[in-house]
Coordinates of C-alpha atoms in Angstrom, one line a residue:
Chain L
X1 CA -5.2 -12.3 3.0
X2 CA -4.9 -11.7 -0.3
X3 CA -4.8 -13.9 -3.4
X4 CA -5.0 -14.1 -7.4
X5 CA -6.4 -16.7 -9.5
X6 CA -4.5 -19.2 -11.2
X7 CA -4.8 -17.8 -14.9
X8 CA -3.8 -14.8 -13.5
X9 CA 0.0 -16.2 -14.1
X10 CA -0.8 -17.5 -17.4
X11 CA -2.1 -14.0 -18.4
X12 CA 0.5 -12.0 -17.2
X13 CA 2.9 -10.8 -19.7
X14 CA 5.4 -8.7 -17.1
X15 CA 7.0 -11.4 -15.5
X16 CA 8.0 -14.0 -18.0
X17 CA 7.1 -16.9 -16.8
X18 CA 7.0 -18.6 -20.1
X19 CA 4.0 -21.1 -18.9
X20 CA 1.5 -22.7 -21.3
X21 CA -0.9 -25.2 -20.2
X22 CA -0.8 -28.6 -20.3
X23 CA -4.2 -29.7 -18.9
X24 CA -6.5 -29.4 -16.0
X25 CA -8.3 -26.0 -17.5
X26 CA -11.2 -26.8 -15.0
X27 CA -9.4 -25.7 -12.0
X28 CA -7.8 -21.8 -13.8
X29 CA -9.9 -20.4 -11.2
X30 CA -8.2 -21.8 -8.4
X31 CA -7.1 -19.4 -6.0
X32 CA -3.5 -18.9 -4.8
X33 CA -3.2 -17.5 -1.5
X34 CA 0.5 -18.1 -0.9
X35 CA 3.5 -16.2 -1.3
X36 CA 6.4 -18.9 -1.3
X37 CA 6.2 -21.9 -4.3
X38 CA 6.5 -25.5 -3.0
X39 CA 8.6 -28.0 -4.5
X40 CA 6.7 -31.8 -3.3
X41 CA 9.8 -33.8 -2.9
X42 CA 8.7 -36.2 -0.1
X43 CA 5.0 -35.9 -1.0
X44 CA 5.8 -38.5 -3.5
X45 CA 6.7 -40.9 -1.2
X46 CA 3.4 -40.7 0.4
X47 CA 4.4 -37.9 3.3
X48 CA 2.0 -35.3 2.3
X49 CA 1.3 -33.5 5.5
X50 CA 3.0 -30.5 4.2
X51 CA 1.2 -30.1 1.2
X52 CA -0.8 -26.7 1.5
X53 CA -3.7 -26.0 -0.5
X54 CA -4.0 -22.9 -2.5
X55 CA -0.3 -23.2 -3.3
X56 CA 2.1 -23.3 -6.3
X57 CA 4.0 -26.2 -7.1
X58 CA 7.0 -26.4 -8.6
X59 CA 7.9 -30.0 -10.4
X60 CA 11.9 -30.1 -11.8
X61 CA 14.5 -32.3 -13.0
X62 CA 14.7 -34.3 -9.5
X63 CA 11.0 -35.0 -8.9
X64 CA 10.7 -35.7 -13.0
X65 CA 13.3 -37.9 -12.9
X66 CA 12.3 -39.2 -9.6
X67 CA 8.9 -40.0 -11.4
X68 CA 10.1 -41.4 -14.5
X69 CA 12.8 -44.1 -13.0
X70 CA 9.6 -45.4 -10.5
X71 CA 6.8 -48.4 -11.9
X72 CA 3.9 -46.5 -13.8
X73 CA 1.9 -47.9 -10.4
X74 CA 4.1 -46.2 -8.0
X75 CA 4.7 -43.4 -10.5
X76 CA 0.7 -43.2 -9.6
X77 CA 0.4 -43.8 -6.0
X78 CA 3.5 -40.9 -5.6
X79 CA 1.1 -38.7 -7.0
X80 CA -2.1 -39.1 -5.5
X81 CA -2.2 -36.6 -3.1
X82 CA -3.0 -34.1 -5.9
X83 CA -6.6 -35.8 -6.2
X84 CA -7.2 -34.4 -2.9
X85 CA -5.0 -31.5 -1.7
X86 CA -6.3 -29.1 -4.1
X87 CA -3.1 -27.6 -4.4
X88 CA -3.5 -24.3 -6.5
X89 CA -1.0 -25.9 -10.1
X90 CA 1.7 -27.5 -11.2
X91 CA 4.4 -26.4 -12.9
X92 CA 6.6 -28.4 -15.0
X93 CA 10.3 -26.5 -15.8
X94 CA 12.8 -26.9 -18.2
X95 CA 10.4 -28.5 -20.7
X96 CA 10.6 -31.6 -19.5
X97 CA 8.4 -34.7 -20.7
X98 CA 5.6 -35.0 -18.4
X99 CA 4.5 -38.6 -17.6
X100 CA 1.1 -39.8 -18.5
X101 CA 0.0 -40.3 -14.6
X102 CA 0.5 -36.8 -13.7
X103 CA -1.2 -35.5 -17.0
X104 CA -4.0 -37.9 -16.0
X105 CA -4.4 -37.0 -12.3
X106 CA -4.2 -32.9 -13.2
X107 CA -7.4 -33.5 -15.7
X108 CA -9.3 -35.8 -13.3
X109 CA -9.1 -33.4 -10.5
X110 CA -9.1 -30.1 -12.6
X111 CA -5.3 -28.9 -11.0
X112 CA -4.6 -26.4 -13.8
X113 CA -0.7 -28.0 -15.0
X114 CA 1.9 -26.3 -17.0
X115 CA 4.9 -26.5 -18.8
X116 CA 7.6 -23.9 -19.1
X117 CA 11.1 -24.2 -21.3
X118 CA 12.2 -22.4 -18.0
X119 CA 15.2 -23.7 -15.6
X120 CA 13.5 -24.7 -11.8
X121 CA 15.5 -21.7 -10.1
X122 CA 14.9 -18.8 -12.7
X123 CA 11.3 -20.1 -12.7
X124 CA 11.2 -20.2 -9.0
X125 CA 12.6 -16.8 -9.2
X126 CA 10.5 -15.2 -11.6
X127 CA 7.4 -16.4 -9.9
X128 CA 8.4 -15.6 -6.5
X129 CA 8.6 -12.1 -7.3
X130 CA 5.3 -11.8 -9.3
X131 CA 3.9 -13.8 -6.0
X132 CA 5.4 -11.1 -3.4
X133 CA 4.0 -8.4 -5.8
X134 CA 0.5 -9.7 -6.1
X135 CA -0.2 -10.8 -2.6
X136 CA 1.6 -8.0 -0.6
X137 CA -1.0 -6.8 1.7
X138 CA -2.3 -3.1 0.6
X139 CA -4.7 -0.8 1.8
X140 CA -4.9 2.9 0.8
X141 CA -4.3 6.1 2.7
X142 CA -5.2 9.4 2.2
X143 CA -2.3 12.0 2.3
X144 CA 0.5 13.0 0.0
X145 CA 3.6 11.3 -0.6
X146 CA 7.2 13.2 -2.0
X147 CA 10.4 11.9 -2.5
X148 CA 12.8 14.3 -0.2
X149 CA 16.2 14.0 -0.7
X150 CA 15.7 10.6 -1.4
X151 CA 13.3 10.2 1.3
X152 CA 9.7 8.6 1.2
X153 CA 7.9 11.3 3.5
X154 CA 4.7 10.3 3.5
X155 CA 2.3 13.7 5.0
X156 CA -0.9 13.2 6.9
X157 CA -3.3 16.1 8.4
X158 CA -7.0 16.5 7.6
X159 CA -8.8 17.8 4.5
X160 CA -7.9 22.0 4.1
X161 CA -4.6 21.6 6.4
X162 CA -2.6 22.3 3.5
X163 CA -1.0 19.0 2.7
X164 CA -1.2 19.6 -0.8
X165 CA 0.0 23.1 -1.2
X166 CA 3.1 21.4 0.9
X167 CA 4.1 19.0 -1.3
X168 CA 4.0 21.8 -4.1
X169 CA 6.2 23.8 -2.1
X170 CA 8.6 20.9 -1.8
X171 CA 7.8 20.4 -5.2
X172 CA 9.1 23.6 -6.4
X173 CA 12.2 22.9 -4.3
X174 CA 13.3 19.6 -6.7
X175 CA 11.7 17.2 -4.5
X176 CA 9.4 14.5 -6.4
X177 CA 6.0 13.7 -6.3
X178 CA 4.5 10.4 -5.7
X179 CA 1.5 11.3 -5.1
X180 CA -1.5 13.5 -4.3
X181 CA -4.3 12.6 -1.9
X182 CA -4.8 8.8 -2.3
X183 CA -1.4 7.0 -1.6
X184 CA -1.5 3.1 -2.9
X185 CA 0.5 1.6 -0.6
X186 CA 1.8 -2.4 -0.3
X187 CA 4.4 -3.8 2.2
X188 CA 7.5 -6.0 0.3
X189 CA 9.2 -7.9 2.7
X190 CA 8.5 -8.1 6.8
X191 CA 9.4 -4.6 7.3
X192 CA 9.2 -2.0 4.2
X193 CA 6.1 -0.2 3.0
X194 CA 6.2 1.4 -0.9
X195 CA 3.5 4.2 -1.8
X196 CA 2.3 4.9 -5.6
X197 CA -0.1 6.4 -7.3
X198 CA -3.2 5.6 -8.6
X199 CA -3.3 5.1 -12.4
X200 CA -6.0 7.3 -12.9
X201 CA -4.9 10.4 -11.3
X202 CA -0.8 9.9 -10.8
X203 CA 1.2 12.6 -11.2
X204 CA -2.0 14.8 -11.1
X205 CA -2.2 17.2 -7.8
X206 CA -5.5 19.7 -6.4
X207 CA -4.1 22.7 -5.6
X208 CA -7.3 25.1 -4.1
X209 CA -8.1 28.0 -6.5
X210 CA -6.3 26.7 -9.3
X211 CA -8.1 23.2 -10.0
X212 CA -6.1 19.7 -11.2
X213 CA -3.1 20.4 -12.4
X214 CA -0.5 17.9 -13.8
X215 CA 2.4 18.0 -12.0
X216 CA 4.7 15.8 -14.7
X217 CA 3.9 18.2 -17.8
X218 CA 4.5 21.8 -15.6
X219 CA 7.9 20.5 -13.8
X220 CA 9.3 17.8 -16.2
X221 CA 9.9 14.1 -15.8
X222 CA 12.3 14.5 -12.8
X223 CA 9.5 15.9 -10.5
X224 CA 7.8 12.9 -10.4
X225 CA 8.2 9.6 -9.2
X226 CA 6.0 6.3 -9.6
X227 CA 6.7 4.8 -6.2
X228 CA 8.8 5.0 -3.6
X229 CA 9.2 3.5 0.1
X230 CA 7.7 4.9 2.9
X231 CA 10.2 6.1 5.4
X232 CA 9.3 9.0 7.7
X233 CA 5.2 9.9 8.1
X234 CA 4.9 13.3 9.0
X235 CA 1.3 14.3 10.3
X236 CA 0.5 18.3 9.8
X237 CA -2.0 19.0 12.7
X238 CA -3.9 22.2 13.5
X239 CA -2.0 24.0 16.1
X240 CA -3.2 24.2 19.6
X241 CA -2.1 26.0 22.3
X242 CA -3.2 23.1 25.1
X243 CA -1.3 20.8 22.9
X244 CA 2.7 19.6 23.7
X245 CA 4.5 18.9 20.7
X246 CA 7.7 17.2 20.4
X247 CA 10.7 20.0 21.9
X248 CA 13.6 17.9 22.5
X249 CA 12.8 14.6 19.7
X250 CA 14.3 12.2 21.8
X251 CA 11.4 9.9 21.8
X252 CA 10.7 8.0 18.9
X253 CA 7.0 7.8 18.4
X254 CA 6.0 5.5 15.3
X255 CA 2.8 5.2 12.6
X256 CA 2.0 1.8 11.8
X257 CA 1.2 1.1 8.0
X258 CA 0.3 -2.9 7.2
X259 CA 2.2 -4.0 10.6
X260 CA 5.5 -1.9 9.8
X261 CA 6.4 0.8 12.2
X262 CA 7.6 4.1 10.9
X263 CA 9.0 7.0 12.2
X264 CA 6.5 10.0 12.7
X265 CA 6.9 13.4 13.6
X266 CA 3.4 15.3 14.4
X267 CA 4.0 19.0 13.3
X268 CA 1.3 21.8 14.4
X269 CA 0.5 24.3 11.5
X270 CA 0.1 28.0 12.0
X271 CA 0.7 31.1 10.1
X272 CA 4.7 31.7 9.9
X273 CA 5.9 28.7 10.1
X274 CA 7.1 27.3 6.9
X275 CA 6.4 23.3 6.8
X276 CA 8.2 23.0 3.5
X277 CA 11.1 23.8 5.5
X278 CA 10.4 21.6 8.6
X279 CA 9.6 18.9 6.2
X280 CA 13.2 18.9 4.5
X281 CA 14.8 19.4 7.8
X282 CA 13.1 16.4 9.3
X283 CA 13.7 14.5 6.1
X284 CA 17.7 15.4 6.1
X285 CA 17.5 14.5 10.3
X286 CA 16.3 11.2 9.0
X287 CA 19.2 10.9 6.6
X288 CA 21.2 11.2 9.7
X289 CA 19.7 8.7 11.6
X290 CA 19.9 6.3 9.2
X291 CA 23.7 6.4 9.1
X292 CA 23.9 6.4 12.8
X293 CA 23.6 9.9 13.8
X294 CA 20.7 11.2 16.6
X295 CA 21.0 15.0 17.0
X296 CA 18.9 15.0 19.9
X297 CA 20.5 11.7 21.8
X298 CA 24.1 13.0 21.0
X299 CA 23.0 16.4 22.3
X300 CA 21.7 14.9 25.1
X301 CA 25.1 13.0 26.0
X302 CA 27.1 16.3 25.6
X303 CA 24.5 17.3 28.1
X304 CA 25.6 14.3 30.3
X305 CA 29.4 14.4 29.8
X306 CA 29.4 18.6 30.9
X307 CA 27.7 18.3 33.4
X308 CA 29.7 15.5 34.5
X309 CA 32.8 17.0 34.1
X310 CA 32.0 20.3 35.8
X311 CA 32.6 20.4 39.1
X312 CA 29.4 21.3 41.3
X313 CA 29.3 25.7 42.2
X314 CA 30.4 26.0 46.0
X315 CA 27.5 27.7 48.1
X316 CA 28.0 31.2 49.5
X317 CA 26.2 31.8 52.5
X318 CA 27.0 35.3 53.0
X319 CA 30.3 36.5 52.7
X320 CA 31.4 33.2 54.0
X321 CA 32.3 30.4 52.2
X322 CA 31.3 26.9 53.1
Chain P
X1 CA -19.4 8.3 17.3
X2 CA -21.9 8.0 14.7
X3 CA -22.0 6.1 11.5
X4 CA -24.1 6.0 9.1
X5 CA -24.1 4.8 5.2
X6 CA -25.9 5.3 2.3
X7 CA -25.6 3.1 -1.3
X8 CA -25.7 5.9 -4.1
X9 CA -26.0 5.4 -7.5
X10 CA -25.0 7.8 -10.2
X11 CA -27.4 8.6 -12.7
X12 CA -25.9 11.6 -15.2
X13 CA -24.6 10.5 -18.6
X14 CA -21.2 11.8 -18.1
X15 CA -20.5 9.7 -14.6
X16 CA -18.8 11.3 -11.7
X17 CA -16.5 13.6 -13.6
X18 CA -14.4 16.5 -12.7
X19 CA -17.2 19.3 -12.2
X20 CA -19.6 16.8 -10.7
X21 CA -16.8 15.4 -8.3
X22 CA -16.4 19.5 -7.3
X23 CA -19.7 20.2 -6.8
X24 CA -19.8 17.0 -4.3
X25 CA -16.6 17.5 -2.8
X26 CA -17.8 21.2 -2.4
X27 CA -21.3 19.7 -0.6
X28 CA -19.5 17.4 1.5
X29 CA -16.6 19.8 3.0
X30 CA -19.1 22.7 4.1
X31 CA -20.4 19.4 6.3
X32 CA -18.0 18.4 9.9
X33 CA -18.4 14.6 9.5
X34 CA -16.0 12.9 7.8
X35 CA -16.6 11.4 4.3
X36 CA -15.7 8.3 2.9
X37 CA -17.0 7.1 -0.4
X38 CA -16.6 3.4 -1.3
X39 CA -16.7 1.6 -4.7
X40 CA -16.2 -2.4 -5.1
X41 CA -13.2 -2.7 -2.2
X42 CA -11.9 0.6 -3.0
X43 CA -12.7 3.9 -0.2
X44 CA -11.3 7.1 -0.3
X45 CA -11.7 10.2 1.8
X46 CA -15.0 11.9 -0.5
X47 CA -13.4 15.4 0.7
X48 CA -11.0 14.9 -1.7
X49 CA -11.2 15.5 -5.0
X50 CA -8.5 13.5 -6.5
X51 CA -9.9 10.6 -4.3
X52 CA -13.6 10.6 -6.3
X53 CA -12.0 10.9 -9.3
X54 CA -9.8 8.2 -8.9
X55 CA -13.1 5.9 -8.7
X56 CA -13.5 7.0 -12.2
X57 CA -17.1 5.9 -11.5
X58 CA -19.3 6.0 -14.8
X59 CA -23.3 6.1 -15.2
X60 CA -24.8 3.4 -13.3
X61 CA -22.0 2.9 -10.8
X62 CA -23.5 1.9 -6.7
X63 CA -21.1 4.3 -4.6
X64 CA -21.6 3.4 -1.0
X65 CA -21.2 6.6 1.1
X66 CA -20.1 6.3 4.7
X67 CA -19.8 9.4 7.3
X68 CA -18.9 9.5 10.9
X69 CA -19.7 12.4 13.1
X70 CA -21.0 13.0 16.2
X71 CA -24.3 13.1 16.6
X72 CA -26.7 11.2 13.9
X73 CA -29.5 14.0 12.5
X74 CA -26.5 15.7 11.4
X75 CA -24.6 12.7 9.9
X76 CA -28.7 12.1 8.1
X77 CA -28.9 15.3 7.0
X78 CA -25.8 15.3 5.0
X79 CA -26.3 12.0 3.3
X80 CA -29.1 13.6 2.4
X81 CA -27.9 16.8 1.0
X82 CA -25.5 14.5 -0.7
X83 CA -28.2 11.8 -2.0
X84 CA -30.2 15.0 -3.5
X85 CA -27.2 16.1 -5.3
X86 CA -26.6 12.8 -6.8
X87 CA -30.4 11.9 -7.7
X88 CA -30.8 15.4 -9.2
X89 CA -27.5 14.6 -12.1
X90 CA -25.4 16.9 -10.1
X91 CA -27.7 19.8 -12.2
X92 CA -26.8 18.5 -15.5
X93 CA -30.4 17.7 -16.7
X94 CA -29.2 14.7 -18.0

């Protein structure tokens, strides 16, 4: 599981969180390993058991108000779970006054608190997003990704298979680079997987015999494209005549990337056959199939419905007929 | 399968840069096993040349290497080859 320190929030300067801290410095180095904020509610009448650890939470108008209409004693029983939960902060929206008890609990146990001039749901909102983005599982994968006709083909196939001189190829056809060789890749969501590049070399491509060349300055800003989702994996493989490949493409065979299934096609390489082509053919057969169309399965059910229809050849034994 | 890794550490002024990274890569893809170079939480495929220079890794910097192969002299043999290279500046002489 992933996770990102609490000053990491206070830091960042893309999501606009507005946050500036109250107290509790001690505990900046908290981690949070959650991706969903919490909002306590019933923790402050003493039912904590839903109080996580390592989690964000949110304090607004109704558990303020909540606090500040209760005896300072209750106002300090109501919060005592945050002596022990080690919940990852506290965050206090719409600048409201924060009662002594909670700034004196948040020192005591070092739970990093802050303010923000921020309303509860654009707060929750905001931070919700830059939680999704920061703790989206990743990994990296070696391989080249291009934007064809709008879709994320991500190509696989060993060093020297030509994965590379591909994407040029597609390149030089107005499709979009991603990138070259090391793919970044984190999942959003329960069933999509983006790619990007790597800061350092994005936009940047090896092509054998004539070095590094950068792709953005030779083919202009629309060749390129920071990220883009993963949606068909195509792996180039030597060819092999012992092999079977795919002749009919009626079975959907998948490549899982962080738990998320997508479609791949394995396409053998040899002399003649032009994978640029193959690549934008599978990419526009894609296209279909995402607005309902199967080639092969509504070739197939032609298949069905003529053979159906025709009536079976009579056998001729001889010049006799049966 | 075999596996076997190796902590490298690079020594030339410059760091791993382009021509270094070539001269590697070059090394490492005459060699069957695969390749992987790690640094901090970050491995890449060391056939690749983009994917060493992405680890932008300066003077100083502990790559660990990894390969996989099938049969072990072979896999110690290129570590190495590829330890030599590395010890030795990548021929810079400094």
């Amino acid at each position: 599981m992933q996770s990102i320190r609490v000053e990491q929030l206070l830091k960042d300067d893309e999501f606009d969180l507005g946050l500036a801290l109250v107290t509790g410095e001690a505990g900046l180095g908290r981690d949070i390993d959650f991706d969903k904020i919490q909002k306590p509610g019933l923790a402050f009448t003493g039912y904590t058991d839903f109080v996580r650890a390592r989690r964000v939470q949110v304090l607004g108008n109704a558990e303020i108000s909540y606090l500040w209409q209760v005896s300072p004693e209750e106002r300090t029983r109501a919060l005592a779970w945050l002596a022990t939960r080690q919940v990852a902060c506290v965050i206090v929206t719409k600048g409201l006054q924060i009662p002594d008890e909670l700034r004196d609990i948040c020192l005591s146990s070092g739970t990093p608190l802050f303010r923000t001039h921020l309303l509860s749901s654009n707060l929750i909102s905001k931070l919700q997003a830059l939680l999704e983005e920061k703790l989206a599982p990743q990994t990296v994968l070696h391989g080249v990704l291009v934007d064809v006709f709008g879709i994320g083909v991500l190509i696989l196939g060993k060093s020297g298979i030509g994965k590379s001189e591909c994407a040029l190829d597609l390149i030089m056809n107005h499709h979009r680079l991603v990138a070259d060789d090391v793919v970044d890749i984190k999942r959003k969501g329960p069933d999509v997987v983006f790619g990007g590049g790597n800061e350092i070399i994005k936009h940047h491509m090896e092509i054998r015999g004539l070095g590094i060349l950068n792709i953005k300055d030779l083919f202009g800003v629309a060749s390129v494209r920071d990220r883009k989702r993963i949606e068909l994996v195509v792996e180039l493989v030597e060819w092999s005549d012992d092999e079977e490949y795919d002749r009919i493409g009626i079975d959907e065979r998948t490549y899982t990337i962080l738990d998320v299934d997508i479609p791949l096609l394995t396409v053998p390489v040899r002399p003649g056959r032009n994978i640029t082509t193959i690549i934008e053919v599978a990419a526009r057969n894609q296209l279909l199939k995402l607005q309902g169309h199967h080639s092969a399965l509504e070739f197939q059910e032609r298949l069905t419905r003529a053979m159906a229809n025709s009536t079976p050849p009579r056998r001729v034994v001889g010049d006799d007929v049966e | 399968m075999a596996e076997l890794t190796r902590d490298l550490v690079i020594q030339n002024e410059l760091g791993l840069h382009a021509r270094a990274a070539a001269l590697l890569v070059g090394l490492v893809a005459r060699h069957k096993p695969d390749f992987w170079l790690r640094k901090e939480d970050m491995e890449i495929n060391g056939k690749s040349i983009m994917g060493v220079l992405m680890l932008a890794a300066a003077k100083g910097t502990t790559l660990t290497a990894r390969v996989v192969g099938p049969e072990e002299q072979g896999l110690k043999d290129m570590l190495d080859q590829v330890e030599e290279l590395v010890n030795n500046k990548f021929g810079e002489g400094r």
